[in-house]
Amino acid sequence: MAETGTGTGTGSGSGTGKGVTAGKLAINVQKRLTRAQEKVLQKLGKADETRDAAFEEMVARFNKQTVEGAKLQKDLKAYVTSVKILHDASRRLQDCLAEMYEPEWFGKEEMDALTEDTDTLWLDYHQNITDKCVVCMDTYLTQFPDLKARIAKRDRKLVDFDSARHHFASLQKGKKKDEAKIAKAEEDLGRAQKIFEELNVELQDELPVLWDTRVGVYVNTFQSLAGHQDKFHKDMSKLSQNLNDIMTKLEEQRQLKKDGTAEAKTEDGAKSDEANHSDSACSAPKCAVTNGSDGEVPPGFLYKVKAIHDYTATDGDELELKMGDVVLVVAFDNPDEQDDGWLMGYQECQWLQKKALSAKGVFPENFTQKV
């Protein structure tokens, strides 16, 4: 077993074509076999195993740190991907609105600029969290593969050290002592111990430092993410308010046009009603009645009102009004039936012509004024 600590020979065979001589290959195979035998003996309790509880705790923390770092990196990249998806959806939505927005509508230029500013804001946000957060995590995790390989190498060298130690001890305890073999075994043990301890000391220095760096990495990553999120949402809020203002102005523009059209129609209707009333006055002079003429007013007559807006009846007991119509207001038969803002009455012309008591109806007071 002493030969496990050597491996200095170059081998007499020719190269394998991959930079490894046949001698080195044989030595590596022998090392693997020796390590495997040593591990079996240790598991069976036939050979003691060098243990370092403090170092094992460092390795456990390293493994935990590796898993957590990999998960954070994965979730952070998923978040950045989601931002990209949201950006694409936002751009399509903004482009759709910009395409539908007609040139004569209010704020067409502002709308186009808003579309560009929104796209730029998403681009900057995506780029910033990629550069400042994802790249930071990627750099942090590049340290782990090398350390993992060196930990595995340290474990292998520890097995070599134990194997050399056991071999040296067995030669010393043998009945027939071969001083040359003992000296060679002692030399191999020293070499194995030196290689192991160099690796062990390096890792004992580096692993605690790496463990402590995780706090700074997490702080920098999430502070940077929070800062960029805050700026993005504040700037996006301003753009959203601008969009809301443009939409409000557009609706006001539409309402003004609508009101202008309605006013023009009302004026035309008023002229037509005046002409109709003029004709009615000529053909039916009885429309002009006085409050004092008992024979010309209905029972319970109170006063006259004139329609200042058209009103379309929505129920059978309501009067249909055209702007300019005169209504003879009468008292309700049952005052409890009167709703606030509503009056009871007869169209003046219909009353004068028909005197039908059943022709009365209710109408909204705010569509009329007293005459």
Short mmCIF file of C-alpha atoms in Angstrom, two decimals, residues 66-329:
data_model
loop_
_atom_site.label_atom_id
_atom_site.label_comp_id
_atom_site.label_asym_id
_atom_site.label_seq_id
_atom_site.Cartn_x
_atom_site.Cartn_y
_atom_site.Cartn_z
CA THR A 66 -24.45 26.37 -3.06
CA VAL A 67 -28.07 25.20 -3.11
CA GLU A 68 -29.41 28.57 -1.94
CA GLY A 69 -27.28 30.51 -4.40
CA ALA A 70 -28.35 28.31 -7.32
CA LYS A 71 -32.03 28.70 -6.37
CA LEU A 72 -31.71 32.48 -6.06
CA GLN A 73 -29.98 32.65 -9.42
CA LYS A 74 -32.71 30.54 -11.03
CA ASP A 75 -35.57 32.56 -9.53
CA LEU A 76 -33.88 35.86 -10.35
CA LYS A 77 -33.49 34.83 -13.99
CA ALA A 78 -37.14 33.74 -14.03
CA TYR A 79 -38.10 37.20 -12.72
CA VAL A 80 -36.04 38.92 -15.44
CA THR A 81 -37.71 36.69 -18.04
CA SER A 82 -41.11 37.74 -16.67
CA VAL A 83 -40.11 41.40 -16.95
CA LYS A 84 -39.22 40.78 -20.59
CA ILE A 85 -42.61 39.14 -21.19
CA LEU A 86 -44.41 42.07 -19.51
CA HIS A 87 -42.36 44.49 -21.59
CA ASP A 88 -43.39 42.74 -24.80
CA ALA A 89 -47.05 42.76 -23.73
CA SER A 90 -46.87 46.45 -22.78
CA ARG A 91 -45.27 47.35 -26.10
CA ARG A 92 -47.95 45.53 -28.10
CA LEU A 93 -50.68 47.22 -26.07
CA GLN A 94 -49.16 50.69 -26.50
CA ASP A 95 -48.58 50.11 -30.21
CA CYS A 96 -52.19 49.01 -30.61
CA LEU A 97 -53.46 52.21 -28.98
CA ALA A 98 -51.08 54.36 -31.02
CA GLU A 99 -52.28 52.75 -34.26
CA MET A 100 -55.95 53.26 -33.38
CA TYR A 101 -55.44 56.84 -32.20
CA GLU A 102 -56.77 59.07 -34.98
CA PRO A 103 -54.72 62.16 -35.99
CA GLU A 104 -57.48 64.66 -35.18
CA TRP A 105 -57.97 63.37 -31.65
CA PHE A 106 -56.59 65.31 -28.71
CA GLY A 107 -52.93 64.68 -27.85
CA LYS A 108 -51.93 62.56 -30.84
CA GLU A 109 -48.28 63.70 -30.62
CA GLU A 110 -48.25 63.25 -26.85
CA MET A 111 -49.64 59.74 -27.28
CA ASP A 112 -46.87 58.80 -29.74
CA ALA A 113 -44.21 60.19 -27.38
CA LEU A 114 -45.78 58.36 -24.46
CA THR A 115 -45.56 55.07 -26.36
CA GLU A 116 -41.84 55.57 -27.00
CA ASP A 117 -41.14 56.66 -23.40
CA THR A 118 -42.95 53.61 -22.01
CA ASP A 119 -40.95 51.26 -24.21
CA THR A 120 -37.67 52.93 -23.23
CA LEU A 121 -38.55 52.69 -19.54
CA TRP A 122 -39.17 48.94 -19.81
CA LEU A 123 -35.91 48.47 -21.74
CA ASP A 124 -33.88 50.35 -19.13
CA TYR A 125 -35.49 48.44 -16.27
CA HIS A 126 -34.81 45.06 -17.89
CA GLN A 127 -31.20 45.98 -18.68
CA ASN A 128 -30.50 47.39 -15.21
CA ILE A 129 -31.74 44.37 -13.26
CA THR A 130 -29.87 42.10 -15.65
CA ASP A 131 -26.56 43.96 -15.28
CA LYS A 132 -26.77 44.78 -11.58
CA CYS A 133 -28.54 41.70 -10.18
CA VAL A 134 -28.24 38.68 -12.48
CA VAL A 135 -24.61 39.34 -13.43
CA CYS A 136 -23.77 39.86 -9.75
CA MET A 137 -25.25 36.46 -8.87
CA ASP A 138 -23.52 34.79 -11.82
CA THR A 139 -20.15 36.18 -10.69
CA TYR A 140 -20.78 35.07 -7.12
CA LEU A 141 -21.59 31.50 -8.18
CA THR A 142 -18.52 31.12 -10.41
CA GLN A 143 -16.47 30.46 -7.24
CA PHE A 144 -18.40 27.35 -6.28
CA PRO A 145 -17.34 24.78 -8.92
CA ASP A 146 -13.62 25.24 -8.17
CA LEU A 147 -14.15 25.01 -4.42
CA LYS A 148 -16.35 21.96 -4.83
CA ALA A 149 -13.62 20.25 -6.88
CA ARG A 150 -10.97 21.12 -4.29
CA ILE A 151 -13.13 19.79 -1.44
CA ALA A 152 -13.51 16.52 -3.35
CA LYS A 153 -9.74 16.46 -3.94
CA ARG A 154 -9.11 17.13 -0.24
CA ASP A 155 -11.37 14.17 0.63
CA ARG A 156 -9.38 11.94 -1.73
CA LYS A 157 -6.07 13.11 -0.26
CA LEU A 158 -7.41 12.45 3.24
CA VAL A 159 -8.10 8.83 2.23
CA ASP A 160 -4.56 8.62 0.79
CA PHE A 161 -3.18 9.99 4.05
CA ASP A 162 -5.14 7.47 6.14
CA SER A 163 -4.07 4.66 3.84
CA ALA A 164 -0.40 5.67 4.06
CA ARG A 165 -0.70 6.02 7.84
CA HIS A 166 -2.21 2.56 8.23
CA HIS A 167 0.39 1.03 5.91
CA PHE A 168 3.24 2.59 7.84
CA ALA A 169 1.76 1.43 11.16
CA SER A 170 1.30 -2.13 9.89
CA LEU A 171 4.96 -2.33 8.77
CA GLN A 172 6.15 -1.12 12.15
CA LYS A 173 4.08 -3.74 13.92
CA GLY A 174 5.17 -6.59 11.66
CA LYS A 175 7.20 -9.47 13.05
CA LYS A 176 9.77 -9.22 10.29
CA LYS A 177 10.68 -5.58 9.93
CA ASP A 178 12.02 -4.43 6.60
CA GLU A 179 13.71 -1.14 7.35
CA ALA A 180 13.82 -0.14 3.69
CA LYS A 181 10.07 -0.62 3.31
CA ILE A 182 9.43 1.17 6.59
CA ALA A 183 11.53 4.12 5.48
CA LYS A 184 9.74 4.23 2.12
CA ALA A 185 6.35 4.01 3.86
CA GLU A 186 7.33 6.82 6.21
CA GLU A 187 8.37 8.97 3.25
CA ASP A 188 5.06 8.25 1.49
CA LEU A 189 3.17 9.08 4.68
CA GLY A 190 4.96 12.40 5.00
CA ARG A 191 4.23 13.26 1.39
CA ALA A 192 0.54 12.29 1.68
CA GLN A 193 0.21 14.25 4.91
CA LYS A 194 1.81 17.36 3.38
CA ILE A 195 -0.47 17.31 0.31
CA PHE A 196 -3.55 16.81 2.45
CA GLU A 197 -2.68 19.48 5.00
CA GLU A 198 -1.92 22.08 2.32
CA LEU A 199 -5.35 21.57 0.78
CA ASN A 200 -7.00 21.37 4.18
CA VAL A 201 -5.47 24.64 5.41
CA GLU A 202 -6.39 26.50 2.21
CA LEU A 203 -10.01 25.35 2.40
CA GLN A 204 -10.25 26.11 6.12
CA ASP A 205 -9.24 29.68 5.27
CA GLU A 206 -11.45 30.11 2.20
CA LEU A 207 -14.70 28.40 3.15
CA PRO A 208 -15.54 30.67 6.13
CA VAL A 209 -14.76 33.74 4.02
CA LEU A 210 -17.08 32.52 1.25
CA TRP A 211 -19.79 31.75 3.82
CA ASP A 212 -19.62 35.33 5.13
CA THR A 213 -19.77 36.88 1.64
CA ARG A 214 -23.29 35.57 1.05
CA VAL A 215 -24.75 38.32 3.25
CA GLY A 216 -23.12 41.07 1.21
CA VAL A 217 -24.16 39.44 -2.05
CA TYR A 218 -27.81 39.13 -0.95
CA VAL A 219 -27.84 42.72 0.35
CA ASN A 220 -26.33 44.15 -2.83
CA THR A 221 -28.59 42.08 -5.08
CA PHE A 222 -31.87 42.93 -3.39
CA GLN A 223 -30.99 46.55 -2.63
CA SER A 224 -30.15 47.02 -6.28
CA LEU A 225 -33.34 45.24 -7.34
CA ALA A 226 -35.44 47.31 -4.93
CA GLY A 227 -33.84 50.55 -6.12
CA HIS A 228 -34.46 49.82 -9.78
CA GLN A 229 -38.01 48.66 -9.02
CA ASP A 230 -38.72 51.85 -7.10
CA LYS A 231 -37.43 54.08 -9.90
CA PHE A 232 -39.23 52.07 -12.56
CA HIS A 233 -42.59 52.20 -10.79
CA LYS A 234 -42.28 55.92 -10.02
CA ASP A 235 -41.46 56.75 -13.65
CA MET A 236 -44.17 54.39 -14.89
CA SER A 237 -46.66 56.03 -12.53
CA LYS A 238 -45.93 59.41 -14.13
CA LEU A 239 -46.43 57.98 -17.62
CA SER A 240 -49.64 56.30 -16.50
CA GLN A 241 -50.91 59.62 -15.14
CA ASN A 242 -50.05 61.28 -18.44
CA LEU A 243 -51.98 58.58 -20.29
CA ASN A 244 -54.94 59.07 -17.98
CA ASP A 245 -54.86 62.84 -18.58
CA ILE A 246 -54.82 62.34 -22.35
CA MET A 247 -57.77 59.95 -22.13
CA THR A 248 -59.66 62.45 -19.95
CA LYS A 249 -59.06 65.26 -22.44
CA LEU A 250 -60.11 63.00 -25.31
CA GLU A 251 -63.39 62.21 -23.56
CA GLU A 252 -63.95 65.95 -22.89
CA GLN A 253 -63.33 66.64 -26.56
CA ARG A 254 -65.88 64.00 -27.54
CA GLN A 255 -68.43 65.35 -25.05
CA LEU A 256 -68.00 68.91 -26.32
CA LYS A 257 -68.66 67.77 -29.87
CA LYS A 258 -71.66 65.79 -28.71
CA ASP A 259 -73.08 68.74 -26.76
CA GLY A 260 -72.47 71.07 -29.71
CA THR A 261 -74.40 68.76 -32.02
CA ALA A 262 -77.24 68.43 -29.51
CA GLU A 263 -77.43 72.20 -29.06
CA ALA A 264 -77.62 72.73 -32.79
CA LYS A 265 -80.44 70.21 -33.03
CA THR A 266 -82.21 71.87 -30.10
CA GLU A 267 -82.03 75.27 -31.79
CA ASP A 268 -83.43 73.83 -35.01
CA GLY A 269 -86.19 72.12 -33.04
CA ALA A 270 -87.02 75.33 -31.20
CA LYS A 271 -87.43 77.20 -34.44
CA SER A 272 -89.67 74.46 -35.78
CA ASP A 273 -91.76 74.42 -32.57
CA GLU A 274 -92.15 78.19 -32.65
CA ALA A 275 -93.45 77.96 -36.19
CA ASN A 276 -95.83 75.15 -35.22
CA HIS A 277 -97.11 77.07 -32.20
CA SER A 278 -97.55 80.13 -34.34
CA ASP A 279 -99.66 78.12 -36.75
CA SER A 280 -101.63 76.61 -33.89
CA ALA A 281 -102.28 80.01 -32.42
CA CYS A 282 -103.68 81.17 -35.73
CA SER A 283 -105.90 78.14 -36.25
CA ALA A 284 -106.95 77.68 -32.64
CA PRO A 285 -107.10 81.03 -30.84
CA LYS A 286 -108.70 79.33 -27.85
CA CYS A 287 -105.16 78.21 -26.77
CA ALA A 288 -104.66 81.64 -25.30
CA VAL A 289 -106.58 81.40 -22.01
CA THR A 290 -106.35 83.43 -18.89
CA ASN A 291 -106.11 82.23 -15.35
CA GLY A 292 -109.22 84.09 -14.52
CA SER A 293 -111.39 82.43 -17.11
CA ASP A 294 -113.04 79.65 -15.15
CA GLY A 295 -114.54 78.04 -18.22
CA GLU A 296 -111.18 77.68 -19.95
CA VAL A 297 -109.14 75.97 -17.17
CA PRO A 298 -109.44 72.47 -15.70
CA PRO A 299 -110.60 71.79 -12.14
CA GLY A 300 -107.87 72.34 -9.55
CA PHE A 301 -105.90 74.62 -11.90
CA LEU A 302 -102.89 76.24 -10.17
CA TYR A 303 -100.71 77.94 -12.78
CA LYS A 304 -99.15 77.59 -16.22
CA VAL A 305 -95.67 76.37 -17.12
CA LYS A 306 -93.78 76.27 -20.39
CA ALA A 307 -91.53 73.38 -21.49
CA ILE A 308 -87.90 74.48 -21.91
CA HIS A 309 -86.67 71.00 -22.95
CA ASP A 310 -88.16 68.08 -24.83
CA TYR A 311 -89.32 65.24 -22.59
CA THR A 312 -90.11 61.72 -23.79
CA ALA A 313 -92.71 59.94 -21.67
CA THR A 314 -91.49 56.62 -20.23
CA ASP A 315 -94.80 55.54 -18.64
CA GLY A 316 -98.50 55.69 -19.51
CA ASP A 317 -99.32 58.33 -16.87
CA GLU A 318 -96.68 60.81 -18.10
CA LEU A 319 -97.03 63.75 -20.50
CA GLU A 320 -94.96 63.98 -23.68
CA LEU A 321 -93.40 67.47 -23.89
CA LYS A 322 -91.88 69.45 -26.72
CA MET A 323 -89.91 72.58 -26.01
CA GLY A 324 -92.37 75.54 -25.98
CA ASP A 325 -95.45 73.48 -24.99
CA VAL A 326 -97.70 75.20 -22.38
CA VAL A 327 -99.02 73.01 -19.57
CA LEU A 328 -101.88 73.80 -17.19
CA VAL A 329 -100.71 72.62 -13.77
#
